[in-house]
Amino acid sequence: MSAPANLSISGKNVEFPVKSGSIGPDVLDIAKLYAQTGMFTYDPGFTSTASCESKITYIDGDEGVLLYRGYPIDQLAEHGDFLETCHLLLYGELPTAAQKADFDYRVTRHTMVHEQMMRFFQGFRRDAHPMAVMVASVGALSAFYHDSTDISDPTQRMIASMRMIAKMPTLAAMAYKYSIGQPFVYPQNDLDYTSNFLKMCFAVPCEEYKVNPVLSRALDRIFTLHADHEQNASTSTVRLAGSSGANPFACIAAGVACLWGPAHGGANEAALKMLQEIGTVDKIPHFIARAKDKNDPFRLMGFGHRVYKNYDPRAKIMQKTTHEVLNELGIKDDPLLDVAIELERIALHDEYFIEKKLYPNIDFYSGITLKAMGFPTSMFTVLFAVARTVGWIAQWKEMIEDPSQRIGRPRQLYTGAPLREYVSINQR
Ligand code: SDX
């Protein structure tokens, strides 16, 4: 334990404990601040606030480091598969061969959804955004799986966790099939997680569908890159929803809703639309100027990060995967990729971006890859949600199992009207 911090507040000397983690910054424990001083801290956007203690994911934004349970993201993406990472995030350890086989078996046998779930989809317009469908259908899971909504029961918590991880790809594929007017494709148990997802998305009843192993491996790696990321906006949403005791399906639906925003998981869709809007390399300087213009709300989507003030380690692996996929598909000169590479080159040498430490993040290249694989832009954030579900679940489970856990209830700085008496309408 580090030496306590002393603060002098309104002439009163107050001492606060300083806690150290295993790695990373110390924290100032201010839990007793209000009781001792009558003051709140003020940190909108939580730039300096640690909301919880966690053992799951560690990020060093200055060094561009991302660890899942201590293992570097590039090693996990290179050597393991997504379900191995799911086991690691959920249980805290890499699985033995027997544990991996058992985990894969259990996930595989939860991939079907209740047949009546299909009726939900009939209620949507075909042009509904797939993320709207996902928010609704993930929340609707709590209307079906009552035997895994009691969060006080560890067995039900684990079944709900497996169901969430297993059913997200099925719901995502259904959302896609519904949007293009094709029949739903049932899961196939003899396929691995990501191959099964590709088949549910792209198979049609009229012909045999063969999974491309290179694309399946690439997408599986993309899922690993997106699996968890500390206390980001959607994970904090899931934790806050879970702190009230809401069932896990409802909490994940809240996470899906938050992820949708273009500043967060929606950035991959926004980044590809930006590249399409730029169109050609010669237009890049105009958009860079717009990104710098304080009066122009335009931002370079896929650039910048609250934590990474160095290159997002996931973006490097993403870029490599993009080239792998384009080569496999024989796409030699993708104009969007040319724009992306030139935009990155210019931005990384531009004073504005250097000074503000704006580097490409994971969303900058993912759109090009997913588009090449055949996914429409509107499905990009859905794929992010499929991958991030294990992170949300692992963080939710960690919070529920923390004996000191309480409902999250922040306070505020009130700047509204002070007390005033009611005035009847004929006197206003
Ligand atoms: C994800 O938190 C996570 O971990 C998220 C995530 C995960 O895995 O869960 O990593 C996934 O959400 C990645 C981020 C995807 N979002 C985008 O690519 C959208 C574009 N990026 C920005 O909106 C922004 O960079 C954020 C939202 C990502 C971060 O915002 P911050 O930390 O609040 O930073 P800021 O908005 O205060 O920007 C700091 C400065 C500002 O200039 P000044 O006011 O200081 O003069 O940098 C500028 C901003 O104007 N800036 C940009 C910019 N991002 C920030 N200028 C141009 N283009 C950009 N993209």
CSV table of N, CA, C and O in Angstrom, one decimal, residues 14-81:
chain,number,residue,atom,x,y,z
A,14,VAL,N,-7.4,16.5,4.9
A,14,VAL,CA,-8.1,15.2,4.8
A,14,VAL,C,-7.1,14.2,4.1
A,14,VAL,O,-6.4,14.5,3.2
A,15,GLU,N,-7.1,13.0,4.7
A,15,GLU,CA,-6.2,12.0,4.2
A,15,GLU,C,-6.9,10.9,3.4
A,15,GLU,O,-8.0,10.5,3.8
A,16,PHE,N,-6.4,10.5,2.2
A,16,PHE,CA,-7.1,9.5,1.4
A,16,PHE,C,-6.1,8.4,1.1
A,16,PHE,O,-5.0,8.6,0.8
A,17,PRO,N,-6.6,7.1,1.3
A,17,PRO,CA,-5.7,6.0,0.9
A,17,PRO,C,-5.3,6.0,-0.5
A,17,PRO,O,-6.1,6.4,-1.4
A,18,VAL,N,-4.1,5.6,-0.8
A,18,VAL,CA,-3.6,5.4,-2.2
A,18,VAL,C,-3.5,3.9,-2.4
A,18,VAL,O,-2.8,3.2,-1.7
A,19,LYS,N,-4.2,3.3,-3.5
A,19,LYS,CA,-4.1,1.9,-3.7
A,19,LYS,C,-3.3,1.6,-5.0
A,19,LYS,O,-3.4,2.4,-5.9
A,20,SER,N,-2.5,0.6,-4.9
A,20,SER,CA,-1.7,0.2,-6.1
A,20,SER,C,-2.2,-1.1,-6.7
A,20,SER,O,-2.6,-2.0,-6.0
A,21,GLY,N,-2.2,-1.1,-8.0
A,21,GLY,CA,-2.6,-2.4,-8.7
A,21,GLY,C,-1.3,-3.3,-9.0
A,21,GLY,O,-0.2,-2.9,-8.4
A,22,SER,N,-1.5,-4.3,-9.7
A,22,SER,CA,-0.3,-5.2,-10.0
A,22,SER,C,0.6,-4.5,-11.1
A,22,SER,O,1.8,-4.5,-11.0
A,23,ILE,N,0.0,-3.8,-12.0
A,23,ILE,CA,0.7,-2.9,-13.0
A,23,ILE,C,-0.2,-1.7,-13.2
A,23,ILE,O,-1.4,-1.8,-13.0
A,24,GLY,N,0.4,-0.6,-13.7
A,24,GLY,CA,-0.4,0.6,-14.1
A,24,GLY,C,-0.5,1.6,-12.9
A,24,GLY,O,0.0,1.4,-11.8
A,25,PRO,N,-1.2,2.7,-13.2
A,25,PRO,CA,-1.3,3.8,-12.2
A,25,PRO,C,-1.9,3.4,-10.9
A,25,PRO,O,-2.8,2.6,-10.8
A,26,ASP,N,-1.4,4.1,-9.8
A,26,ASP,CA,-2.1,4.0,-8.5
A,26,ASP,C,-3.5,4.7,-8.6
A,26,ASP,O,-3.7,5.4,-9.5
A,27,VAL,N,-4.3,4.4,-7.6
A,27,VAL,CA,-5.6,5.1,-7.5
A,27,VAL,C,-5.7,5.8,-6.2
A,27,VAL,O,-5.2,5.3,-5.2
A,28,LEU,N,-6.4,6.9,-6.2
A,28,LEU,CA,-6.7,7.7,-4.9
A,28,LEU,C,-8.1,7.2,-4.5
A,28,LEU,O,-9.1,7.5,-5.2
A,29,ASP,N,-8.2,6.6,-3.4
A,29,ASP,CA,-9.5,6.1,-2.9
A,29,ASP,C,-10.3,7.3,-2.3
A,29,ASP,O,-10.0,7.6,-1.1
A,30,ILE,N,-11.3,7.8,-3.0
A,30,ILE,CA,-12.0,9.0,-2.5
A,30,ILE,C,-13.4,8.6,-2.0
A,30,ILE,O,-14.3,9.5,-1.9
A,31,ALA,N,-13.6,7.3,-1.7
A,31,ALA,CA,-15.0,6.9,-1.3
A,31,ALA,C,-15.5,7.7,-0.2
A,31,ALA,O,-16.7,7.9,-0.1
A,32,LYS,N,-14.6,8.2,0.7
A,32,LYS,CA,-15.1,8.9,1.9
A,32,LYS,C,-15.1,10.4,1.8
A,32,LYS,O,-15.3,11.2,2.7
A,33,LEU,N,-14.8,10.9,0.5
A,33,LEU,CA,-14.6,12.3,0.3
A,33,LEU,C,-15.9,13.1,0.7
A,33,LEU,O,-15.8,14.1,1.4
A,34,TYR,N,-17.0,12.6,0.2
A,34,TYR,CA,-18.2,13.4,0.5
A,34,TYR,C,-18.6,13.4,2.0
A,34,TYR,O,-18.9,14.5,2.5
A,35,ALA,N,-18.4,12.2,2.6
A,35,ALA,CA,-18.7,12.1,4.0
A,35,ALA,C,-17.8,13.1,4.8
A,35,ALA,O,-18.2,13.7,5.8
A,36,GLN,N,-16.5,13.2,4.4
A,36,GLN,CA,-15.6,13.9,5.2
A,36,GLN,C,-15.5,15.4,4.8
A,36,GLN,O,-15.1,16.3,5.6
A,37,THR,N,-16.0,15.8,3.6
A,37,THR,CA,-15.8,17.2,3.2
A,37,THR,C,-17.1,17.8,2.6
A,37,THR,O,-17.2,19.0,2.4
A,38,GLY,N,-18.1,17.0,2.4
A,38,GLY,CA,-19.4,17.5,1.8
A,38,GLY,C,-19.2,17.9,0.3
A,38,GLY,O,-20.0,18.6,-0.3
A,39,MET,N,-18.0,17.4,-0.3
A,39,MET,CA,-17.8,17.8,-1.7
A,39,MET,C,-17.8,16.5,-2.5
A,39,MET,O,-17.4,15.4,-2.0
A,40,PHE,N,-18.1,16.6,-3.8
A,40,PHE,CA,-18.0,15.5,-4.8
A,40,PHE,C,-16.8,15.8,-5.6
A,40,PHE,O,-16.3,16.9,-5.7
A,41,THR,N,-16.3,14.8,-6.3
A,41,THR,CA,-15.3,15.0,-7.3
A,41,THR,C,-16.1,15.3,-8.6
A,41,THR,O,-17.3,15.1,-8.6
A,42,TYR,N,-15.4,15.9,-9.6
A,42,TYR,CA,-16.1,16.3,-10.8
A,42,TYR,C,-15.2,15.9,-12.0
A,42,TYR,O,-14.1,16.4,-12.1
A,43,ASP,N,-15.7,14.9,-12.7
A,43,ASP,CA,-14.9,14.3,-13.8
A,43,ASP,C,-15.7,13.8,-15.0
A,43,ASP,O,-15.8,12.6,-15.2
A,44,PRO,N,-16.5,14.7,-15.6
A,44,PRO,CA,-17.4,14.3,-16.7
A,44,PRO,C,-16.5,13.6,-17.8
A,44,PRO,O,-15.4,14.0,-18.1
A,45,GLY,N,-17.0,12.5,-18.3
A,45,GLY,CA,-16.2,11.7,-19.3
A,45,GLY,C,-15.2,10.8,-18.6
A,45,GLY,O,-14.6,9.9,-19.3
A,46,PHE,N,-15.1,10.9,-17.3
A,46,PHE,CA,-14.3,10.0,-16.5
A,46,PHE,C,-12.8,9.9,-17.0
A,46,PHE,O,-12.3,8.8,-17.2
A,47,THR,N,-12.2,11.0,-17.4
A,47,THR,CA,-10.9,10.9,-17.9
A,47,THR,C,-9.9,10.6,-16.8
A,47,THR,O,-8.8,10.0,-17.1
A,48,SER,N,-10.2,10.8,-15.5
A,48,SER,CA,-9.3,10.5,-14.5
A,48,SER,C,-9.9,9.6,-13.4
A,48,SER,O,-9.5,9.7,-12.2
A,49,THR,N,-10.9,8.9,-13.8
A,49,THR,CA,-11.7,8.1,-12.8
A,49,THR,C,-11.6,6.6,-13.1
A,49,THR,O,-11.8,6.1,-14.2
A,50,ALA,N,-11.2,5.9,-12.0
A,50,ALA,CA,-11.2,4.4,-12.1
A,50,ALA,C,-12.5,4.0,-11.5
A,50,ALA,O,-12.8,4.3,-10.3
A,51,SER,N,-13.4,3.3,-12.2
A,51,SER,CA,-14.8,3.0,-11.7
A,51,SER,C,-14.8,1.7,-11.0
A,51,SER,O,-15.8,1.4,-10.3
A,52,CYS,N,-13.7,0.9,-11.1
A,52,CYS,CA,-13.8,-0.4,-10.4
A,52,CYS,C,-12.4,-1.0,-10.3
A,52,CYS,O,-11.4,-0.4,-10.9
A,53,GLU,N,-12.3,-2.1,-9.6
A,53,GLU,CA,-11.1,-2.9,-9.6
A,53,GLU,C,-11.3,-4.1,-10.6
A,53,GLU,O,-12.4,-4.7,-10.5
A,54,SER,N,-10.4,-4.4,-11.4
A,54,SER,CA,-10.6,-5.5,-12.4
A,54,SER,C,-9.3,-6.3,-12.6
A,54,SER,O,-8.2,-5.7,-12.5
A,55,LYS,N,-9.5,-7.6,-12.9
A,55,LYS,CA,-8.3,-8.4,-13.3
A,55,LYS,C,-8.3,-8.9,-14.7
A,55,LYS,O,-7.6,-9.8,-15.1
A,56,ILE,N,-9.2,-8.3,-15.5
A,56,ILE,CA,-9.5,-8.9,-16.8
A,56,ILE,C,-8.5,-8.3,-17.9
A,56,ILE,O,-7.8,-9.1,-18.6
A,57,THR,N,-8.6,-7.0,-18.1
A,57,THR,CA,-7.8,-6.4,-19.3
A,57,THR,C,-7.0,-5.2,-18.8
A,57,THR,O,-7.5,-4.4,-18.0
A,58,TYR,N,-5.8,-5.1,-19.3
A,58,TYR,CA,-4.9,-4.0,-19.0
A,58,TYR,C,-4.5,-3.3,-20.2
A,58,TYR,O,-4.1,-3.9,-21.2
A,59,ILE,N,-4.6,-2.0,-20.2
A,59,ILE,CA,-4.2,-1.1,-21.3
A,59,ILE,C,-3.2,-0.1,-20.9
A,59,ILE,O,-3.4,0.5,-19.8
A,60,ASP,N,-2.1,0.0,-21.6
A,60,ASP,CA,-1.1,1.1,-21.4
A,60,ASP,C,-1.2,2.0,-22.6
A,60,ASP,O,-0.6,1.6,-23.6
A,61,GLY,N,-1.9,3.1,-22.5
A,61,GLY,CA,-2.2,3.9,-23.7
A,61,GLY,C,-1.0,4.6,-24.2
A,61,GLY,O,-0.8,4.8,-25.4
A,62,ASP,N,0.0,4.9,-23.3
A,62,ASP,CA,1.2,5.5,-23.8
A,62,ASP,C,2.2,4.6,-24.5
A,62,ASP,O,2.8,4.9,-25.5
A,63,GLU,N,2.2,3.3,-24.1
A,63,GLU,CA,3.0,2.3,-24.7
A,63,GLU,C,2.3,1.5,-25.8
A,63,GLU,O,2.9,0.7,-26.5
A,64,GLY,N,1.0,1.7,-25.9
A,64,GLY,CA,0.3,0.9,-26.9
A,64,GLY,C,0.3,-0.6,-26.6
A,64,GLY,O,0.5,-1.4,-27.4
A,65,VAL,N,0.0,-0.8,-25.3
A,65,VAL,CA,0.0,-2.2,-24.8
A,65,VAL,C,-1.5,-2.6,-24.4
A,65,VAL,O,-2.2,-1.8,-23.8
A,66,LEU,N,-1.9,-3.9,-24.8
A,66,LEU,CA,-3.2,-4.4,-24.5
A,66,LEU,C,-3.0,-5.8,-24.0
A,66,LEU,O,-2.4,-6.7,-24.8
A,67,LEU,N,-3.3,-6.1,-22.8
A,67,LEU,CA,-3.2,-7.5,-22.2
A,67,LEU,C,-4.6,-8.0,-21.8
A,67,LEU,O,-5.3,-7.3,-21.1
A,68,TYR,N,-4.9,-9.3,-22.2
A,68,TYR,CA,-6.1,-10.0,-21.7
A,68,TYR,C,-5.6,-10.9,-20.7
A,68,TYR,O,-4.8,-11.9,-21.0
A,69,ARG,N,-5.9,-10.7,-19.4
A,69,ARG,CA,-5.5,-11.6,-18.3
A,69,ARG,C,-3.9,-11.7,-18.3
A,69,ARG,O,-3.4,-12.8,-18.0
A,70,GLY,N,-3.2,-10.7,-18.7
A,70,GLY,CA,-1.8,-10.6,-18.7
A,70,GLY,C,-1.1,-11.0,-20.1
A,70,GLY,O,0.0,-10.8,-20.3
A,71,TYR,N,-1.9,-11.6,-21.0
A,71,TYR,CA,-1.3,-12.1,-22.2
A,71,TYR,C,-1.4,-11.0,-23.3
A,71,TYR,O,-2.5,-10.4,-23.5
A,72,PRO,N,-0.4,-10.7,-24.0
A,72,PRO,CA,-0.4,-9.6,-25.0
A,72,PRO,C,-1.4,-10.0,-26.2
A,72,PRO,O,-1.4,-11.1,-26.6
A,73,ILE,N,-2.1,-9.0,-26.7
A,73,ILE,CA,-3.1,-9.2,-27.7
A,73,ILE,C,-2.5,-9.8,-28.9
A,73,ILE,O,-3.2,-10.7,-29.6
A,74,ASP,N,-1.3,-9.4,-29.3
A,74,ASP,CA,-0.8,-9.9,-30.6
A,74,ASP,C,-0.5,-11.4,-30.5
A,74,ASP,O,-0.7,-12.2,-31.4
A,75,GLN,N,-0.1,-11.9,-29.3
A,75,GLN,CA,0.2,-13.3,-29.1
A,75,GLN,C,-1.1,-14.1,-29.2
A,75,GLN,O,-1.2,-15.2,-29.8
A,76,LEU,N,-2.1,-13.6,-28.5
A,76,LEU,CA,-3.4,-14.3,-28.5
A,76,LEU,C,-4.0,-14.4,-29.9
A,76,LEU,O,-4.5,-15.4,-30.4
A,77,ALA,N,-3.9,-13.2,-30.6
A,77,ALA,CA,-4.5,-13.2,-32.0
A,77,ALA,C,-3.7,-14.1,-32.9
A,77,ALA,O,-4.3,-14.7,-33.8
A,78,GLU,N,-2.4,-14.2,-32.7
A,78,GLU,CA,-1.5,-15.0,-33.6
A,78,GLU,C,-1.7,-16.5,-33.3
A,78,GLU,O,-1.8,-17.3,-34.3
A,79,HIS,N,-1.7,-16.9,-32.0
A,79,HIS,CA,-1.5,-18.3,-31.7
A,79,HIS,C,-2.8,-19.0,-31.3
A,79,HIS,O,-2.9,-20.2,-31.4
A,80,GLY,N,-3.8,-18.3,-30.8
A,80,GLY,CA,-5.0,-18.9,-30.3
A,80,GLY,C,-6.2,-18.6,-31.2
A,80,GLY,O,-6.1,-17.9,-32.2
A,81,ASP,N,-7.4,-19.2,-30.8
A,81,ASP,CA,-8.6,-18.8,-31.5
A,81,ASP,C,-9.5,-18.0,-30.6
A,81,ASP,O,-9.2,-17.9,-29.4
